CSV table of C-alpha atoms and ligand atoms in Angstrom, one decimal:
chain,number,residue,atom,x,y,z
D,29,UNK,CA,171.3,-173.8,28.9
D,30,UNK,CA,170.0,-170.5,27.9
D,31,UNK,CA,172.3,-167.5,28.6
D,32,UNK,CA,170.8,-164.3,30.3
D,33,UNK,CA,172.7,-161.6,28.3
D,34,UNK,CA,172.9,-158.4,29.7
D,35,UNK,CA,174.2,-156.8,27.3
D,36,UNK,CA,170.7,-157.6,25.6
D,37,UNK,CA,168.6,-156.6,27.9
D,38,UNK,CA,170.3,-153.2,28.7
D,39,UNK,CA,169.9,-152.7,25.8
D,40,UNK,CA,166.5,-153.1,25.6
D,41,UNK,CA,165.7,-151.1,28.5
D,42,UNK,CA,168.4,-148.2,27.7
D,43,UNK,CA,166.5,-148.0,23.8
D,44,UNK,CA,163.5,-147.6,26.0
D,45,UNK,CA,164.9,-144.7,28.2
D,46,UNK,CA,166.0,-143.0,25.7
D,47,UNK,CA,162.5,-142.6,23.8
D,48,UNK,CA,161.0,-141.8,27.4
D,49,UNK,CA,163.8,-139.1,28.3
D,50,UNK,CA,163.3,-137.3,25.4
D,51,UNK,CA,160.1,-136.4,25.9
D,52,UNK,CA,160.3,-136.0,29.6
D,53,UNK,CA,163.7,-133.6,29.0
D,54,UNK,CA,161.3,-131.8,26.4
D,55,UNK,CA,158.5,-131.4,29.2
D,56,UNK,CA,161.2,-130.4,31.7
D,57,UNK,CA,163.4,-127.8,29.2
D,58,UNK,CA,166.0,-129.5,30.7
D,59,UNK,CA,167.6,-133.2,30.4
D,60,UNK,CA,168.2,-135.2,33.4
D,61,UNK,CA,171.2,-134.6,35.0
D,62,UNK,CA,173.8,-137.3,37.0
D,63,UNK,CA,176.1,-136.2,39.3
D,64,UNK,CA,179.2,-138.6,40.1
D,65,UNK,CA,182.0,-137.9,42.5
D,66,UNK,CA,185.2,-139.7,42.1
D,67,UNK,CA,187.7,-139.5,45.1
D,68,UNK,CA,191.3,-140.5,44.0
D,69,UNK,CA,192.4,-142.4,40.8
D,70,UNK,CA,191.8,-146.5,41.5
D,71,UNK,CA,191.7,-147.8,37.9
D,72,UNK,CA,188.6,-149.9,38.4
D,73,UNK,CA,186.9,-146.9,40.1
D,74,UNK,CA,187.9,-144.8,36.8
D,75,UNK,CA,186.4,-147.3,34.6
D,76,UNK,CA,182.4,-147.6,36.3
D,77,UNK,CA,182.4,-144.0,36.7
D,78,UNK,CA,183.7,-143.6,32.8
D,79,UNK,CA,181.5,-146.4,32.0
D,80,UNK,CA,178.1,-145.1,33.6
D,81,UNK,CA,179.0,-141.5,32.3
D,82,UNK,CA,179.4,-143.1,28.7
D,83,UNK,CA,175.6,-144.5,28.9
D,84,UNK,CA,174.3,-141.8,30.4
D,85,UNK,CA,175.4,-139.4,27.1
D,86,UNK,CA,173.9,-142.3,25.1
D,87,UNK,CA,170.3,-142.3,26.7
D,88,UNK,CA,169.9,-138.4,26.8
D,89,UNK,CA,171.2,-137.9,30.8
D,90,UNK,CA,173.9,-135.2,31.5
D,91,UNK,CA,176.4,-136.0,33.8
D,92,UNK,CA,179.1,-134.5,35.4
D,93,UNK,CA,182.3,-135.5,37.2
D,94,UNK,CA,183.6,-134.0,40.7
D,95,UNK,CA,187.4,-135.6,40.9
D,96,UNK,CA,188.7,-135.0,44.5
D,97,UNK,CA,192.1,-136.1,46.0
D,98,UNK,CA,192.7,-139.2,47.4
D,99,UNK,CA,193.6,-137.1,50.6
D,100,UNK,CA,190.7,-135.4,50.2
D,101,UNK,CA,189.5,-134.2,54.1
D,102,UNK,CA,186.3,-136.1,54.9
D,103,UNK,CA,184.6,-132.2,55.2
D,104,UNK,CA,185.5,-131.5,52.1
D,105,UNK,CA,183.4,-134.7,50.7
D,106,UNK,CA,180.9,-133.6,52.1
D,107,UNK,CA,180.8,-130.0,51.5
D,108,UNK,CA,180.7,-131.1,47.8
D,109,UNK,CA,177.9,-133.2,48.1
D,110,UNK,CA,175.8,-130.5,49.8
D,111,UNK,CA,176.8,-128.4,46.9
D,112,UNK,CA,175.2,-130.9,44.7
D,113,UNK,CA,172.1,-131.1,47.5
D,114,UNK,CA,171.5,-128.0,46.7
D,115,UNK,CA,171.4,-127.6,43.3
D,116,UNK,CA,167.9,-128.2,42.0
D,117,UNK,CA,169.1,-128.6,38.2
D,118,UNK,CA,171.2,-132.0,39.9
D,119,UNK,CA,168.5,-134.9,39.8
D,120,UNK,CA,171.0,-138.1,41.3
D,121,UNK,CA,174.1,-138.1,42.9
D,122,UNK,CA,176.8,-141.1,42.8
D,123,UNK,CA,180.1,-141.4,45.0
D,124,UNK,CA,181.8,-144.0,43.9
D,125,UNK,CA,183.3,-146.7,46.2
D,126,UNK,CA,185.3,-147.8,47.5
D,127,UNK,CA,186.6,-144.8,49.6
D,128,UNK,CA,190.1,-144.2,51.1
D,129,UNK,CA,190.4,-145.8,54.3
D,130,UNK,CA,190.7,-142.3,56.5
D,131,UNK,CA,187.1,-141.5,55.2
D,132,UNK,CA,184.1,-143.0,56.5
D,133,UNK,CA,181.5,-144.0,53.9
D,134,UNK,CA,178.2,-144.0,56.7
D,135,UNK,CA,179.3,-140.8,57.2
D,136,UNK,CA,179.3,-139.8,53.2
D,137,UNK,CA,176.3,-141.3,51.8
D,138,UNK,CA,173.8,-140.7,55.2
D,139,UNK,CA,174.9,-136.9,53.7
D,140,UNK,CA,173.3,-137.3,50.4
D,141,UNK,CA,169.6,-136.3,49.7
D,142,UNK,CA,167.9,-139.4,49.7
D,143,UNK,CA,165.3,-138.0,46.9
D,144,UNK,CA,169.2,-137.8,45.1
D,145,UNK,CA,170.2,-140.8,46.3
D,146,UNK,CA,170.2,-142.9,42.8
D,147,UNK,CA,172.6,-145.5,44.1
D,148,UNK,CA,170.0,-146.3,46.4
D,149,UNK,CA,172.4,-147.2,49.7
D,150,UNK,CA,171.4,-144.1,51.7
D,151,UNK,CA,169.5,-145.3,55.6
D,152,UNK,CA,166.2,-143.8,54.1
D,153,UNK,CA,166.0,-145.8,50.8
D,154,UNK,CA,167.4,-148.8,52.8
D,155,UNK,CA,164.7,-148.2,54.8
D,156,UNK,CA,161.7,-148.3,52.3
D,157,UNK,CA,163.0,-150.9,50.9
D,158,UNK,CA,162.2,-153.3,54.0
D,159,UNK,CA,158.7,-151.6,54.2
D,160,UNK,CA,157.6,-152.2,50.5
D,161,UNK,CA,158.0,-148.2,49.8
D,162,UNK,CA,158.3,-146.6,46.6
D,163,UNK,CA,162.7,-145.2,47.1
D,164,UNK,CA,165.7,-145.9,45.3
D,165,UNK,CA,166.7,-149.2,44.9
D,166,UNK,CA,170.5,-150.1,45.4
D,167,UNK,CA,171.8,-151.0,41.1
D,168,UNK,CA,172.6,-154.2,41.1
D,169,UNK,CA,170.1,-156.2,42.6
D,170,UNK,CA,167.5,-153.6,40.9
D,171,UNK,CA,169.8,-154.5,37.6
D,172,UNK,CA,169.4,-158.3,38.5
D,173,UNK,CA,165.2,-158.1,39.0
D,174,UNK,CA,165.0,-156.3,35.5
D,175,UNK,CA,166.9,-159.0,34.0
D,176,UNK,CA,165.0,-161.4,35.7
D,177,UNK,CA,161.8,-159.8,34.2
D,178,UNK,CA,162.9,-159.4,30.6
D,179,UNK,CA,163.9,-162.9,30.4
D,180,UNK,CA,160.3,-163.9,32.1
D,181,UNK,CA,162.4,-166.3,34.7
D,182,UNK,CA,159.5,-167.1,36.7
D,183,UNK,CA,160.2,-166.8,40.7
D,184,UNK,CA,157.2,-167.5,42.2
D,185,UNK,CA,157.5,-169.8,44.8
D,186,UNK,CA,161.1,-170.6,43.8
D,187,UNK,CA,163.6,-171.7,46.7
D,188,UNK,CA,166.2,-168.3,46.0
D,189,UNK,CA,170.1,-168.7,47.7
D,190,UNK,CA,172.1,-165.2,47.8
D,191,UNK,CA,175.7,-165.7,48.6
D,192,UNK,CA,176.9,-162.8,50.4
D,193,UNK,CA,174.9,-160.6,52.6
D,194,UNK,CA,176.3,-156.7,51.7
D,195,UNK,CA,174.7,-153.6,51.9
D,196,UNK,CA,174.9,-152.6,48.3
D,197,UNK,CA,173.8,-156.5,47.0
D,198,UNK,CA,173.1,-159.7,48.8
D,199,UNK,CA,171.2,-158.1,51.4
D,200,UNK,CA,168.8,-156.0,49.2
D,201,UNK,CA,168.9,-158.7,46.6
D,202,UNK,CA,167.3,-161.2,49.6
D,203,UNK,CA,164.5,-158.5,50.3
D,204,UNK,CA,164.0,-158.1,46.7
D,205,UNK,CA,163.1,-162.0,45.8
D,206,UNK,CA,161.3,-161.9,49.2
D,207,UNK,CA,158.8,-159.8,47.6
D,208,UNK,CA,155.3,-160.0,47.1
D,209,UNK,CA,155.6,-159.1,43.7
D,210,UNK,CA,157.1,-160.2,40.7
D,211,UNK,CA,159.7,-161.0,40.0
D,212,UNK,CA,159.2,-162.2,43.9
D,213,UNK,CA,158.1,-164.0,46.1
D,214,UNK,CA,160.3,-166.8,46.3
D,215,UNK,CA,161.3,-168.0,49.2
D,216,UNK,CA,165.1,-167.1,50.5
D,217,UNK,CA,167.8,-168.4,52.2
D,218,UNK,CA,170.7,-165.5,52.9
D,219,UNK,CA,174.1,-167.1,53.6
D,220,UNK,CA,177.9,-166.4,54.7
D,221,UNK,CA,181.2,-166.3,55.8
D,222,UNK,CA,179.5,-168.4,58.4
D,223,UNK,CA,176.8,-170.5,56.8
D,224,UNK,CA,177.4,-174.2,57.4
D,225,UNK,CA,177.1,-176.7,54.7
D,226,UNK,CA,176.7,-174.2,52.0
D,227,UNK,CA,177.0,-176.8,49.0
D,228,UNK,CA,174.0,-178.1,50.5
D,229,UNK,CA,172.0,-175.5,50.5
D,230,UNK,CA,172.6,-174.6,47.1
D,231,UNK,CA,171.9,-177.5,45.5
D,232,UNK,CA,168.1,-177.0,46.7
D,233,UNK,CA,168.6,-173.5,45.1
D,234,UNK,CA,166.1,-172.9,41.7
D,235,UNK,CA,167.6,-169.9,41.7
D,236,UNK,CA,171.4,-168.8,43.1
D,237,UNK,CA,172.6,-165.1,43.6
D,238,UNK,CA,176.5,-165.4,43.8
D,239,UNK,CA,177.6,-162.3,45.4
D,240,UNK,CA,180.7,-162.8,47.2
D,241,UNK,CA,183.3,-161.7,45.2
D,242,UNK,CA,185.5,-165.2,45.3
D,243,UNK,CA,186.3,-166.1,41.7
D,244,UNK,CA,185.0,-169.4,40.2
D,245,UNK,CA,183.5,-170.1,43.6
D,246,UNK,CA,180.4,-171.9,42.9
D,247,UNK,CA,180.9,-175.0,40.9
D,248,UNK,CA,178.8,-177.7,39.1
D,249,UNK,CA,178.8,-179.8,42.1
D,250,UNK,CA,176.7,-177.0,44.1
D,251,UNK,CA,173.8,-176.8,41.5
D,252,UNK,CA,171.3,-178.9,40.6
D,253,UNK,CA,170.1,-179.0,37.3
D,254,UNK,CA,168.0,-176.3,35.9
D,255,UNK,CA,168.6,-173.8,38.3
D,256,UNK,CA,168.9,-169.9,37.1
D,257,UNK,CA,172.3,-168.8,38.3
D,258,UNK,CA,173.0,-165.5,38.6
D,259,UNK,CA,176.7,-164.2,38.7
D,260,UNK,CA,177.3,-160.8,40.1
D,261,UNK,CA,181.2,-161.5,41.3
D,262,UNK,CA,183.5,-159.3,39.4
D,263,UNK,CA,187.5,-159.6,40.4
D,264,UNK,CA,190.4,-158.4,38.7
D,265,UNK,CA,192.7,-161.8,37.8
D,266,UNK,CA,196.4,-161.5,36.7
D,267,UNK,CA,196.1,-162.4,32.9
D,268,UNK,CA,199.3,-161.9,30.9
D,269,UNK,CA,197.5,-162.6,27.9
D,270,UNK,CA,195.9,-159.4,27.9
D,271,UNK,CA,196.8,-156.0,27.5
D,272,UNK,CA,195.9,-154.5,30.5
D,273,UNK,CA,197.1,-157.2,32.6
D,274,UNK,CA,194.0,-158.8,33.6
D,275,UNK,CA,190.8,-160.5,33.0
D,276,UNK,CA,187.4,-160.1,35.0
D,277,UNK,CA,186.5,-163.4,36.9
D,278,UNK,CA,183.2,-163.5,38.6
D,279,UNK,CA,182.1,-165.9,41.3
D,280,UNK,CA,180.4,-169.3,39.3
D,281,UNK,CA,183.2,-171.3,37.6
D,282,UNK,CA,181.2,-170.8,34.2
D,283,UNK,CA,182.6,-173.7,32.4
D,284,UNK,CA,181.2,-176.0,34.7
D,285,UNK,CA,178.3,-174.4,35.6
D,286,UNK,CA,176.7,-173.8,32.8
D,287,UNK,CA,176.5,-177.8,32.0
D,288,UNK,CA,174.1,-178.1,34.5
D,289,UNK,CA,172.3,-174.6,34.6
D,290,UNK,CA,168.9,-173.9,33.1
D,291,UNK,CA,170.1,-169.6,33.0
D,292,UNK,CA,173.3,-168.3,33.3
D,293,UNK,CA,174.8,-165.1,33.5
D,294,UNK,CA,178.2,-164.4,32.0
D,295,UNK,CA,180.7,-162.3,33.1
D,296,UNK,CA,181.5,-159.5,31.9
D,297,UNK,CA,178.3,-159.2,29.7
D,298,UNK,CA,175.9,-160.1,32.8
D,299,UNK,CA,175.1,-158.4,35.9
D,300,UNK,CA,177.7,-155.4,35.6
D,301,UNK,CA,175.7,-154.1,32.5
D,302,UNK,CA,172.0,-154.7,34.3
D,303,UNK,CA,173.8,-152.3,37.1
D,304,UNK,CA,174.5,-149.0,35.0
D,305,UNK,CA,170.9,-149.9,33.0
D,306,UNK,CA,169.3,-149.5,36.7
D,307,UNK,CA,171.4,-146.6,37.7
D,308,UNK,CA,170.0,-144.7,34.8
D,309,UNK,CA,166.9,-145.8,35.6
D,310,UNK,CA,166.7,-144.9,38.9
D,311,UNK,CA,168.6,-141.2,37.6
D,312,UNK,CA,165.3,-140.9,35.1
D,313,UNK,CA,163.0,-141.8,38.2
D,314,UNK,CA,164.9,-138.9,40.3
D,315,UNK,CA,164.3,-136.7,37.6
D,316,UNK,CA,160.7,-137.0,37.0
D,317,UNK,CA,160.4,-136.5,40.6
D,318,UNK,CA,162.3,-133.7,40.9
D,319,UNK,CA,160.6,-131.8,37.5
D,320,UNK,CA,157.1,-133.0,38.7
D,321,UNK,CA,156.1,-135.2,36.0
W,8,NAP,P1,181.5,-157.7,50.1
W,8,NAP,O1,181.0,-156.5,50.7
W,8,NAP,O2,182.9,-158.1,50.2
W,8,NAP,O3,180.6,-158.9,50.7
W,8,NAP,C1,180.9,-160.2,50.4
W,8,NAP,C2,179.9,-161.1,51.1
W,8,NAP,O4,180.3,-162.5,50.7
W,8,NAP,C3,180.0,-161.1,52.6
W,8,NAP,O5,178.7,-161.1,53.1
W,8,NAP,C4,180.7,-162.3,53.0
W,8,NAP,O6,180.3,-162.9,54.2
W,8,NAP,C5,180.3,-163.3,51.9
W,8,NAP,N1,181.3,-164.3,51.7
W,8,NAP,C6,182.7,-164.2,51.6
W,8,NAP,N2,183.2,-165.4,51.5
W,8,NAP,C7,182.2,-166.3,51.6
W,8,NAP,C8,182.2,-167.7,51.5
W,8,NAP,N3,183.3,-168.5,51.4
W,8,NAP,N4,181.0,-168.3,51.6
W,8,NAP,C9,179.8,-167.6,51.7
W,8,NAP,N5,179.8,-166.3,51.8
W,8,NAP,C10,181.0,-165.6,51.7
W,8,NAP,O7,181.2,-157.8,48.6
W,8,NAP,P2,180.1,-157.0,47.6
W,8,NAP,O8,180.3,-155.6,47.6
W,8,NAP,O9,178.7,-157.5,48.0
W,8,NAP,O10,180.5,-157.6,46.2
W,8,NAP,C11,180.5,-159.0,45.9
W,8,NAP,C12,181.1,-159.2,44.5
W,8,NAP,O11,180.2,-158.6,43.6
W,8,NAP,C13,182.5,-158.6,44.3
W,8,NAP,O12,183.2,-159.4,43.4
W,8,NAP,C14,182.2,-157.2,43.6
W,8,NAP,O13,183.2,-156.8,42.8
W,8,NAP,C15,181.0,-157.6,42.8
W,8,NAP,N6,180.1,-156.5,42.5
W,8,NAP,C16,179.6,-156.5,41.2
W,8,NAP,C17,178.7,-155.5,40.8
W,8,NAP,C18,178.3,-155.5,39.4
W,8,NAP,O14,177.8,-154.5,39.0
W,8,NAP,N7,178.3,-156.6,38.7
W,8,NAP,C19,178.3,-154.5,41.8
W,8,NAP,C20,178.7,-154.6,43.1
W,8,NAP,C21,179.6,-155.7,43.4
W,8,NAP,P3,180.5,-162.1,55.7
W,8,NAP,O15,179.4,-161.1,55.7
W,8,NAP,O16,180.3,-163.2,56.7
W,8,NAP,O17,181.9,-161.6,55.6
């Protein structure tokens, strides 16, 4: 079993951002700049944004924080997002989510300029994204093709089984493998909630996206040998024998697993690291385009 570490590859392609945004910020007279908005104070919300603003000081981005209220008016949301719109010296723009409940997040990222849109959800880059177009592609399946590609997991006519169908990952990570490209062009089975006989299915899987956020989930008895399993769950578990409280579980019951796996992703040190390498990827894209390089 060989173990796809993101921590290595993030790395790798953060080290190579760096090099590139320092000549691009001396080009510019300027260094890219990443906007985040955090509404309210959810701990795991506070650590990604802290987190991505961390590694965006380490590869040369700027970033800055807009805190709002957890009763924050949904106007107000948006008024600071045009705000950001509208500054040309603001290259991408994240809200973090989850939202409160009384605000509707359609409604908040359809307001975001889609050439700012580094998180990649907005109806436009959606959009491209079904027809093959150059836009911003959604972090963590982007994340999960880079470390696909540094690892050199070949794809090519693979049998692929994402596990979830969301908007921000399984469903952009299905289009992704279903690309004539590579990594790509496997061919992909999307399943749910709803999909019969899902042990089945993946054991026909070479490769197995688990995205469903149901910790230790997929087990040794739903993979056949060999396959590359990719593990992009990430829930919060009641662990007393830590200090905060917790540990983070993802979705493949990794013990098991990985006696039978060809590639396996751990968690944390997987997926969740491949996600903030793509944001600031995707931040470095926005910039370029918005400096004209
Ligand atoms: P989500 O919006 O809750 O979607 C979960 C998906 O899983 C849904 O499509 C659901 O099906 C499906 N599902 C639920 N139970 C299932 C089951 N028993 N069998 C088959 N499918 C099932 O979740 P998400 O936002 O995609 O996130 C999924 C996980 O990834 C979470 O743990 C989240 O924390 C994590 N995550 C990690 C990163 C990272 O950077 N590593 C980034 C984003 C998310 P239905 O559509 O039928 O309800």
């Amino acid at each position: 079993m060989i173990l796809l570490d993101g921590k290595i590859a993030a790395s790798a392609i953060k080290e190579k951002l760096k090099t590139q945004i320092t000549q691009a910020t001396e080009k510019a007279g300027r260094p890219p700049h990443l906007a985040a908005i955090l509404v309210g104070n959810d701990g795991a919300s506070e650590t990604y944004v802290a987190s991505k603003i961390k590694n965006c000081a380490l590869t040369g981005i700027k970033s800055s924080l807009v805190r709002l209220a957890d009763t924050v008016p949904e106007y107000e949301l948006i008024e600071a997002i045009k705000k950001l719109n509208a500054d040309d010296h603001v290259d991408g723009i994240l809200v973090q989510l989850p939202l409160p409940a009384h605000i509707k997040e359609e409604n908040i990222i359809s307001v975001i300029a889609p050439h700012k849109d580094v998180d990649g959800f907005h109806p436009v880059n959606a959009g491209k994204l079904m027809l093959d177009q150059k836009g911003f592609i959604p972090a963590t399946p982007l994340g999960i093709m880079l470390l696909l590609q540094h690892y050199h997991i070949e794809t090519s006519g693979k049998h692929a089984v994402v596990i979830g169908r969301s908007n921000i990952v399984g469903r952009p990570m299905s289009v992704l493998l279903s690309r004539n490209n590579n990594p790509g062009n496997c061919t992909v089975t999307l399943t749910h909630s709803r999909t019969k006989n899902l042990p089945d299915i993946c054991r026909q899987a070479d490769i197995i996206v688990a995205a469903l956020g149901k910790p230790g989930f997929l087990t040794s008895q739903m993979v056949k040998a060999g396959a590359v399993i990719i593990d992009v769950g990430i829930t919060r578990v009641k662990d007393e024998t830590k200090l905060s409280g917790y540990s983070l579980k993802g979705d493949v019951d990794f013990a098991s697993v990985s006696q039978t796996a060809g590639y396996i992703t751990p968690v944390p040190g997987g997926v969740g690291l491949m996600t903030i390498a793509a944001l600031l990827t995707n931040t470095y894209e926005a910039f370029l385009n918005n400096t004209h390089q």
